[in-house]
Amino acid sequence: MFTLNLTPSFTDTDALGHINNTCLPVWFERARNDLFRLFTPDLDPKKWRLILASMKVDFLGELFYGQDIEIKTYLERIGNSSFVVVQEAWQNEKIGSRGEATLVHYNFADKKSMPIEGELRKALTAHLITTEN
Amino acid sequence: MFTLNLTPSFTDTDALGHINNTCLPVWFERARNDLFRLFTPDLDPKKWRLILASMKVDFLGELFYGQDIEIKTYLERIGNSSFVVVQEAWQNEKIGSRGEATLVHYNFADKKSMPIEGELRKALTAHLITTEN
Amino acid sequence: MFTLNLTPSFTDTDALGHINNTCLPVWFERARNDLFRLFTPDLDPKKWRLILASMKVDFLGELFYGQDIEIKTYLERIGNSSFVVVQEAWQNEKIGSRGEATLVHYNFADKKSMPIEGELRKALTAHLITTEN
Amino acid sequence: MFTLNLTPSFTDTDALGHINNTCLPVWFERARNDLFRLFTPDLDPKKWRLILASMKVDFLGELFYGQDIEIKTYLERIGNSSFVVVQEAWQNEKIGSRGEATLVHYNFADKKSMPIEGELRKALTAHLITTEN
């Protein structure tokens, strides 16, 4: 599991007084930086090997400006060439949001998905948390 | 069904050369403005009556800077106090993204969900498109 | 002069109830699209020929969600290889913000500024509004 | 002087491969959080006492995704009710951007600017760096 602490900006709030929903996909993307490094260690966009197939965010409670937020990032499922990342946004010991992102290991030159194998698979598996019995 | 034409900004692109995934939730929110007016005709945030419970975006193809994007917005399901909005982002006659947002009719003073009834239900139903047989 | 009408998003507001200051640079960039087309007619980022050297925004009044905003864009000064764009954000017949952006005609391959000449200079000059006597 | 380390997000890049200009006002606002606390210690937006009168950003060099950025924040001038904040964005020991923001000590209930006095003036003065001889 990866954890990232981030500080909300005033602009992240909206007229309802709390954090706007559109910030969560941005924060979750930022919190995937550590995960991205498993694919592209120096994060050079020219060597990018991932595409986002889908994302889902459940808004479970309000998040506020003025206090840090902890994003927990882990994997829930690793398929042949894709995997599901779960992300949780916590503030004051309460979960505010839970996200799921499906990413595909991808070769941009060939426009083809690539299998997740060997060391890469091992590295991803280390962040796998299964919630099933 | 509501339709909105929007023009991407250069900042909406990312280093992969296309529109970044985090723009879609922002665009879909903007395209819900017409829907929001059914609840709050003058869009005054002090009279707001909706919360977003969850959203999902499927990335089906690339979207690019330099050409307008059409967002189609319609309802897929209307429950007692919540409803599901489907949104599609089209560019050059191809769908690039499909989103689903679950919104709840909500009373911020009482912190309670409210039933969708009468004229409001009728107005929402006019935008309902069921895909089932 | 170019004009662009844009519709604020709910996320553009902040907890003070009005449009957050950080939206203006985004809106002004979007309103420069027509200007960008004078340099790169199809807006293909691979053929980009401009860099932003500096920007300034004066916040003259509040802007609000719920009503369209008109952005007026014109040039104030054209130098040898750079020029100054002035942009005004109007809502309800009141100016809310005034921006200035200094852009440089630039060759990314050579990493050198390029003179503004010929047809390009003529096209830019058509949008020049001098406020001096 | 306040310093903030921040990690760029992939979405902060644009199709030119570097950080888009519109990120800087957002980052500079975030880096003013410590300064905001001198006016509103718990950062509660309901007790807000500042408005942004203008901002200026000079783009001095490229900033990139993949490495942290350090924002240095200090004051350059303190007037009767307003002050000028200077902010620098550094990456790899090179300055990429320099911003200036003019903020006004403001009473939102009375819609009036307020003098900067006593302890508040002292606290601000501690972050004043004058570059004059």
XYZ file of C-alpha atoms in Angstrom:
532
model
C 0.000 0.000 0.000
C 1.164 3.491 -0.852
C 0.194 6.508 1.228
C 0.307 10.151 0.230
C -0.429 13.142 2.426
C -1.762 16.142 0.599
C -2.838 19.611 1.575
C -6.057 20.928 0.030
C -5.947 24.298 -1.714
C -8.578 26.972 -1.222
C -9.524 26.537 -4.873
C -10.396 22.890 -4.159
C -13.460 24.058 -2.218
C -16.750 24.976 -3.845
C -19.681 27.194 -2.899
C -21.104 24.473 -0.640
C -18.072 25.041 1.601
C -16.387 21.668 1.176
C -14.030 20.018 -1.309
C -15.566 19.754 -4.785
C -16.041 16.266 -6.205
C -13.828 16.943 -9.245
C -10.738 17.194 -6.996
C -10.808 13.520 -6.121
C -9.812 12.186 -9.562
C -6.936 14.693 -9.571
C -5.784 13.695 -6.094
C -6.120 10.006 -6.839
C -4.066 10.431 -10.008
C -1.368 12.230 -8.010
C -1.415 9.424 -5.422
C -0.800 6.906 -8.204
C 2.625 8.487 -8.883
C 4.348 5.794 -6.787
C 2.500 3.132 -8.718
C 3.414 4.767 -12.031
C 7.090 4.485 -11.022
C 6.806 0.685 -11.124
C 6.150 1.078 -14.863
C 8.220 4.170 -15.625
C 10.809 4.677 -12.856
C 11.758 8.249 -13.832
C 8.129 9.165 -14.706
C 9.221 10.394 -18.128
C 5.959 10.777 -20.131
C 7.793 9.680 -23.294
C 8.233 6.227 -21.740
C 4.642 5.979 -20.513
C 3.166 2.470 -20.421
C -0.268 2.885 -18.864
C -3.707 3.994 -19.895
C -6.728 4.564 -17.706
C -9.687 2.473 -18.854
C -12.192 3.589 -16.246
C -12.555 5.219 -12.862
C -15.214 5.285 -10.213
C -15.455 7.476 -7.144
C -17.861 6.990 -4.243
C -18.390 10.094 -2.142
C -18.854 8.783 1.385
C -18.503 11.942 3.439
C -17.430 15.550 3.182
C -13.794 16.577 2.923
C -12.691 20.022 3.995
C -10.045 22.632 3.365
C -7.753 23.338 6.315
C -6.559 19.851 7.198
C -4.392 17.355 5.413
C -5.827 14.395 3.604
C -4.250 10.945 3.466
C -4.653 8.942 0.304
C -4.175 5.185 0.615
C -3.514 3.358 -2.637
C -3.501 -0.390 -3.172
C -4.417 -2.996 -5.766
C -7.498 -5.126 -5.624
C -7.095 -7.293 -8.708
C -4.363 -8.004 -11.231
C -5.472 -9.415 -14.565
C -3.476 -10.448 -17.580
C -2.719 -6.916 -18.766
C -4.905 -4.731 -16.549
C -5.314 -4.128 -12.832
C -7.687 -2.369 -10.447
C -6.370 0.282 -8.073
C -8.369 1.170 -4.977
C -7.828 4.547 -3.368
C -9.188 5.965 -0.171
C -9.165 9.600 0.941
C -9.080 9.974 4.723
C -9.350 13.142 6.808
C -9.609 13.240 10.595
C -9.798 9.443 10.759
C -12.890 9.365 8.570
C -13.005 8.121 5.025
C -14.371 10.779 2.690
C -14.032 9.111 -0.659
C -13.208 5.753 -2.195
C -12.031 5.376 -5.759
C -11.402 2.553 -8.167
C -9.311 2.927 -11.286
C -8.758 0.289 -13.935
C -5.412 0.697 -15.660
C -4.038 -1.158 -18.640
C -0.381 -1.963 -19.283
C -0.058 -0.487 -22.739
C 2.403 -0.083 -25.573
C 1.727 3.318 -27.150
C 3.894 2.603 -30.216
C 2.008 -0.586 -31.101
C -1.314 0.617 -29.651
C -1.635 -2.733 -27.899
C -2.092 -3.881 -24.330
C 0.839 -5.791 -22.858
C 0.859 -8.681 -20.383
C 1.915 -7.949 -16.805
C 4.724 -10.401 -16.163
C 7.875 -11.171 -14.217
C 9.328 -8.501 -11.947
C 6.548 -6.067 -12.772
C 3.890 -8.575 -11.722
C 5.817 -9.269 -8.539
C 6.116 -5.569 -7.741
C 2.402 -4.994 -8.278
C 1.436 -8.086 -6.290
C 3.230 -6.633 -3.263
C 0.526 -3.953 -3.183
C -2.384 -6.320 -3.634
C -4.953 -6.424 -0.863
C -7.773 -8.875 -1.328
C -10.865 -8.322 0.705
C -12.433 -11.677 -0.079
C -12.533 -14.500 2.444
C -31.650 14.817 -23.275
C -29.489 17.877 -22.795
C -26.589 18.670 -25.097
C -23.657 20.988 -24.440
C -20.905 21.934 -26.850
C -17.630 22.769 -25.242
C -14.241 23.843 -26.466
C -11.203 22.154 -24.903
C -8.463 24.359 -23.484
C -4.784 23.760 -24.083
C -4.414 23.060 -20.363
C -6.870 20.162 -20.714
C -4.222 18.201 -22.608
C -1.464 16.241 -20.918
C 2.017 15.085 -21.922
C 0.556 12.143 -23.867
C -0.873 14.721 -26.277
C -4.570 14.149 -25.642
C -7.176 15.321 -23.126
C -6.334 14.240 -19.585
C -8.798 11.941 -17.832
C -9.425 14.386 -14.972
C -11.148 16.828 -17.367
C -14.115 14.547 -17.904
C -15.610 14.865 -14.406
C -15.279 18.657 -14.741
C -16.930 18.702 -18.174
C -19.671 16.330 -17.096
C -20.397 18.527 -14.074
C -20.615 21.575 -16.352
C -22.960 19.672 -18.671
C -25.241 18.949 -15.703
C -25.961 22.679 -15.316
C -29.232 22.317 -17.235
C -30.212 19.440 -14.999
C -29.279 21.418 -11.892
C -31.713 24.132 -13.030
C -34.602 21.692 -12.578
C -33.755 21.728 -8.863
C -32.430 25.271 -8.477
C -33.674 27.407 -11.395
C -31.313 30.354 -10.779
C -28.404 28.047 -9.835
C -27.889 29.940 -6.571
C -25.556 27.706 -4.488
C -27.395 28.819 -1.316
C -30.495 27.023 -2.562
C -28.636 23.880 -3.622
C -30.586 20.630 -3.326
C -28.308 17.959 -4.764
C -25.347 15.905 -3.674
C -23.220 13.628 -5.777
C -23.100 10.127 -4.312
C -20.853 8.528 -6.883
C -19.489 8.882 -10.387
C -17.986 6.545 -12.904
C -16.210 7.359 -16.138
C -15.314 4.880 -18.862
C -12.586 6.069 -21.220
C -13.530 4.631 -24.589
C -11.275 6.565 -26.934
C -8.992 9.550 -27.050
C -10.282 13.117 -27.047
C -8.194 15.928 -28.468
C -7.621 19.637 -28.182
C -8.542 21.644 -31.285
C -12.090 20.483 -31.924
C -15.321 20.931 -30.025
C -16.777 18.202 -27.889
C -20.467 17.479 -27.521
C -21.721 16.256 -24.180
C -25.047 14.424 -24.167
C -26.758 14.180 -20.794
C -29.768 12.048 -19.928
C -31.201 10.033 -17.068
C -31.106 6.273 -16.890
C -32.957 5.605 -13.657
C -35.019 7.611 -11.191
C -35.369 6.184 -7.711
C -37.234 7.474 -4.705
C -34.787 10.245 -3.863
C -31.839 9.566 -6.171
C -31.267 9.250 -9.904
C -28.579 8.156 -12.320
C -27.307 10.559 -14.978
C -25.549 9.184 -18.039
C -23.222 11.455 -19.966
C -21.414 10.902 -23.229
C -18.558 12.943 -24.658
C -18.469 12.905 -28.458
C -15.859 14.343 -30.803
C -15.792 13.865 -34.573
C -18.748 11.477 -34.390
C -16.886 9.135 -32.071
C -17.662 8.626 -28.418
C -14.594 9.292 -26.275
C -16.010 8.879 -22.787
C -19.130 7.723 -21.010
C -19.963 8.767 -17.477
C -22.511 7.836 -14.864
C -23.288 10.024 -11.884
C -25.631 9.159 -9.033
C -27.200 12.255 -7.518
C -29.370 12.546 -4.454
C -32.137 15.089 -3.911
C -30.997 16.504 -0.620
C -31.978 18.979 2.056
C -28.775 20.553 3.344
C -30.482 22.152 6.369
C -31.903 18.851 7.621
C -29.042 16.749 6.215
C -31.641 14.376 4.778
C -32.451 13.020 1.360
C -35.794 14.136 -0.052
C -38.234 12.257 -2.282
C -38.423 13.205 -5.952
C -42.095 13.987 -6.484
C -44.671 15.899 -8.491
C -43.478 18.427 -11.058
C -39.831 17.677 -10.331
C -40.329 13.972 -11.029
C -42.175 14.835 -14.223
C -39.394 17.181 -15.359
C -36.731 14.556 -14.705
C -38.737 11.807 -16.367
C -38.762 13.839 -19.584
C -35.008 13.220 -19.794
C -35.186 9.528 -18.990
C -33.879 7.153 -21.640
C -34.189 3.500 -20.823
C -32.015 1.141 -22.745
C -33.790 -2.014 -21.623
C -36.155 -3.961 -23.892
C -11.138 41.593 -30.956
C -12.215 38.041 -30.221
C -15.117 37.247 -27.925
C -15.892 33.953 -26.196
C -18.947 33.143 -24.107
C -18.359 30.578 -21.432
C -20.494 28.941 -18.798
C -18.994 28.603 -15.311
C -18.983 25.162 -13.688
C -19.982 24.567 -10.089
C -16.397 23.506 -9.413
C -15.205 26.969 -10.483
C -16.698 28.407 -7.295
C -14.928 28.352 -3.943
C -16.048 28.442 -0.319
C -16.482 32.238 -0.485
C -19.377 31.591 -2.869
C -17.909 33.163 -6.005
C -15.578 32.124 -8.823
C -12.102 31.270 -7.553
C -9.203 33.382 -8.830
C -7.392 30.399 -10.348
C -10.160 29.962 -12.965
C -9.289 33.181 -14.751
C -5.942 32.033 -16.195
C -7.700 28.885 -17.449
C -10.538 30.851 -19.021
C -8.197 33.389 -20.541
C -6.116 30.585 -22.050
C -9.263 29.056 -23.536
C -10.276 32.449 -24.941
C -6.887 32.686 -26.666
C -7.770 29.669 -28.846
C -8.808 31.969 -31.726
C -5.540 33.823 -31.398
C -3.599 30.544 -31.306
C -5.195 29.644 -34.661
C -3.369 32.559 -36.285
C -0.147 30.698 -35.464
C -1.326 27.084 -35.702
C -4.553 26.951 -37.766
C -5.498 23.375 -36.792
C -4.314 23.845 -33.175
C -2.118 20.741 -33.427
C 0.192 20.888 -30.377
C 3.000 19.348 -32.441
C 3.077 22.511 -34.555
C 2.946 24.882 -31.594
C 4.751 28.184 -32.061
C 4.012 30.171 -28.914
C 5.230 30.353 -25.344
C 3.767 32.333 -22.503
C 6.362 34.605 -20.945
C 4.186 36.179 -18.274
C 0.625 36.809 -17.233
C -1.094 39.239 -14.944
C -4.664 39.223 -13.703
C -6.403 42.095 -11.920
C -9.469 41.052 -9.950
C -11.847 43.983 -10.282
C -15.098 42.489 -9.037
C -16.718 39.206 -8.182
C -17.789 36.711 -10.827
C -20.498 34.174 -10.091
C -21.697 30.739 -11.060
C -25.110 30.658 -12.786
C -24.624 33.190 -15.553
C -22.469 33.217 -18.639
C -19.252 35.176 -18.825
C -17.994 36.972 -21.895
C -14.264 37.092 -22.486
C -12.992 39.845 -24.781
C -9.525 39.304 -26.180
C -7.407 41.830 -28.053
C -3.790 42.881 -28.489
C -2.266 45.917 -26.890
C 1.249 45.829 -28.238
C 3.139 43.908 -30.905
C 6.898 43.808 -30.581
C 9.518 42.192 -32.768
C 8.812 38.631 -31.662
C 6.433 39.046 -28.719
C 3.040 40.636 -28.127
C 0.748 41.550 -25.259
C -2.787 40.157 -25.126
C -5.396 41.918 -23.010
C -8.402 39.942 -21.836
C -11.489 41.075 -20.017
C -14.070 38.893 -18.247
C -17.535 40.456 -18.218
C -20.669 39.253 -16.465
C -23.940 41.168 -16.255
C -22.372 44.159 -17.990
C -19.727 44.498 -15.302
C -16.066 43.714 -15.754
C -14.902 41.168 -13.185
C -11.323 40.607 -14.238
C -8.707 41.993 -16.585
C -5.730 39.989 -17.732
C -2.539 40.630 -19.627
C -0.485 37.872 -21.188
C 2.851 38.285 -22.926
C 3.392 35.650 -25.596
C 6.478 34.967 -27.655
C 6.539 33.639 -31.219
C 8.813 30.677 -30.696
C 10.530 27.882 -32.567
C 10.561 24.851 -30.257
C 13.040 22.910 -32.421
C 15.640 25.689 -32.358
C 14.629 26.970 -28.921
C 14.654 30.498 -30.337
C 12.155 33.321 -30.577
C 11.054 34.193 -34.108
C 10.173 37.573 -35.601
C 6.495 38.350 -36.215
C 6.372 39.278 -39.887
C 4.302 39.421 -43.045
C 0.820 37.924 -43.033
C 1.101 36.914 -39.388
C 1.908 40.471 -38.349
C -0.996 41.739 -40.430
C -3.388 39.224 -38.869
C -2.316 40.172 -35.354
C -2.459 43.891 -36.088
C -6.149 43.511 -36.985
C -6.772 42.729 -33.298
C -4.642 45.552 -31.955
C -6.433 48.136 -29.842
C -4.297 50.962 -28.622
C -5.598 52.912 -25.704
C -3.124 55.762 -25.992
C -4.022 59.147 -27.452
C 9.864 32.842 4.341
C 7.605 29.841 3.966
C 8.585 26.834 1.886
C 6.306 24.150 0.481
C 7.346 21.021 -1.378
C 4.818 19.757 -3.846
C 4.617 16.866 -6.227
C 3.307 17.565 -9.734
C 0.450 15.426 -11.046
C 0.398 13.948 -14.526
C -2.605 16.156 -15.260
C -0.463 19.244 -14.563
C 1.434 18.594 -17.793
C 0.195 19.677 -21.209
C 0.769 18.510 -24.773
C 4.078 20.390 -24.919
C 5.371 17.888 -22.355
C 5.932 20.273 -19.454
C 3.833 21.803 -16.658
C 1.041 23.981 -18.014
C 1.101 27.665 -17.054
C -2.307 27.529 -15.342
C -0.906 25.276 -12.580
C 1.251 28.001 -11.133
C -1.579 30.164 -9.739
C -3.022 27.016 -8.137
C 0.310 26.002 -6.622
C 1.055 29.517 -5.435
C -2.370 29.697 -3.787
C -1.679 26.390 -2.027
C 1.712 27.685 -0.891
C -0.006 30.709 0.666
C -1.832 28.433 3.141
C 0.762 29.188 5.842
C 0.319 32.874 5.212
C -3.475 32.530 5.328
C -3.110 31.007 8.811
C -1.760 34.331 10.105
C -5.198 35.770 9.286
C -7.414 32.726 9.908
C -5.518 30.225 12.097
C -7.896 27.302 11.495
C -8.371 28.204 7.801
C -12.159 28.192 8.236
C -13.535 29.874 5.078
C -16.339 31.433 7.151
C -13.737 33.519 8.977
C -11.880 34.515 5.826
C -10.245 37.955 5.901
C -8.357 38.241 2.631
C -9.085 38.993 -0.988
C -6.754 38.723 -3.932
C -6.515 42.018 -5.804
C -4.092 40.938 -8.510
C -1.542 38.338 -9.430
C 1.338 38.176 -11.851
C 3.377 35.181 -12.911
C 6.627 35.296 -14.869
C 7.521 32.040 -16.601
C 11.286 31.852 -16.425
C 11.935 28.257 -17.366
C 10.195 24.946 -17.865
C 8.936 22.855 -14.977
C 8.445 19.125 -15.358
C 6.433 16.244 -14.023
C 8.447 13.590 -12.159
C 10.327 15.714 -9.656
C 9.238 17.744 -6.667
C 8.927 21.488 -6.801
C 9.775 23.840 -3.962
C 7.698 26.959 -3.547
C 9.281 29.786 -1.577
C 6.853 32.403 -0.290
C 7.743 35.746 1.247
C 6.484 39.321 1.435
C 7.967 42.177 -0.511
C 5.873 45.097 0.687
C 3.340 45.729 3.439
C 1.012 48.678 2.944
C -1.734 50.041 5.159
C -4.230 47.287 4.384
C -2.615 45.351 1.540
C 0.627 43.484 0.955
C 2.591 41.925 -1.871
C 3.541 38.249 -1.710
C 6.397 36.983 -3.866
C 6.524 33.289 -4.720
C 9.180 31.301 -6.478
C 8.858 27.805 -7.926
C 12.148 25.900 -7.945
C 12.945 22.504 -9.450
C 16.405 20.977 -9.681
C 17.978 24.157 -8.288
C 16.572 26.236 -11.117
C 13.800 28.778 -10.773
C 10.947 28.003 -13.141
C 8.434 30.646 -12.194
C 8.122 33.784 -10.104
C 4.793 35.111 -8.930
C 3.525 38.228 -7.234
C 0.152 38.411 -5.530
C -1.397 41.508 -3.992
C -3.709 40.633 -1.123
C -5.997 42.907 0.841
C -6.935 42.503 4.495
C -10.689 42.561 4.133
C -13.871 42.474 6.175
C -16.436 40.522 4.138
C -19.365 41.577 6.367
C -18.660 45.298 5.948
C -17.173 44.908 2.442
C -14.286 47.119 3.546
C -10.543 46.781 3.641
C -9.010 46.713 7.121
C -5.698 48.112 8.352
C -2.884 45.655 9.070
C -1.915 46.414 12.639
C -0.424 45.132 15.879
C 0.428 41.435 16.147
C -0.729 40.740 12.600
C 1.627 43.382 11.196
C 4.440 41.974 13.291
C 3.753 38.426 12.073
C 3.737 39.541 8.441
C 6.838 41.653 8.850
C 8.750 38.544 9.939
C 8.328 37.257 6.366
C 9.306 40.507 4.682
C 12.343 40.372 2.425
C 13.316 43.648 0.851
C 15.540 43.480 -2.157
C 16.395 47.186 -2.225
C 19.767 48.520 -1.131
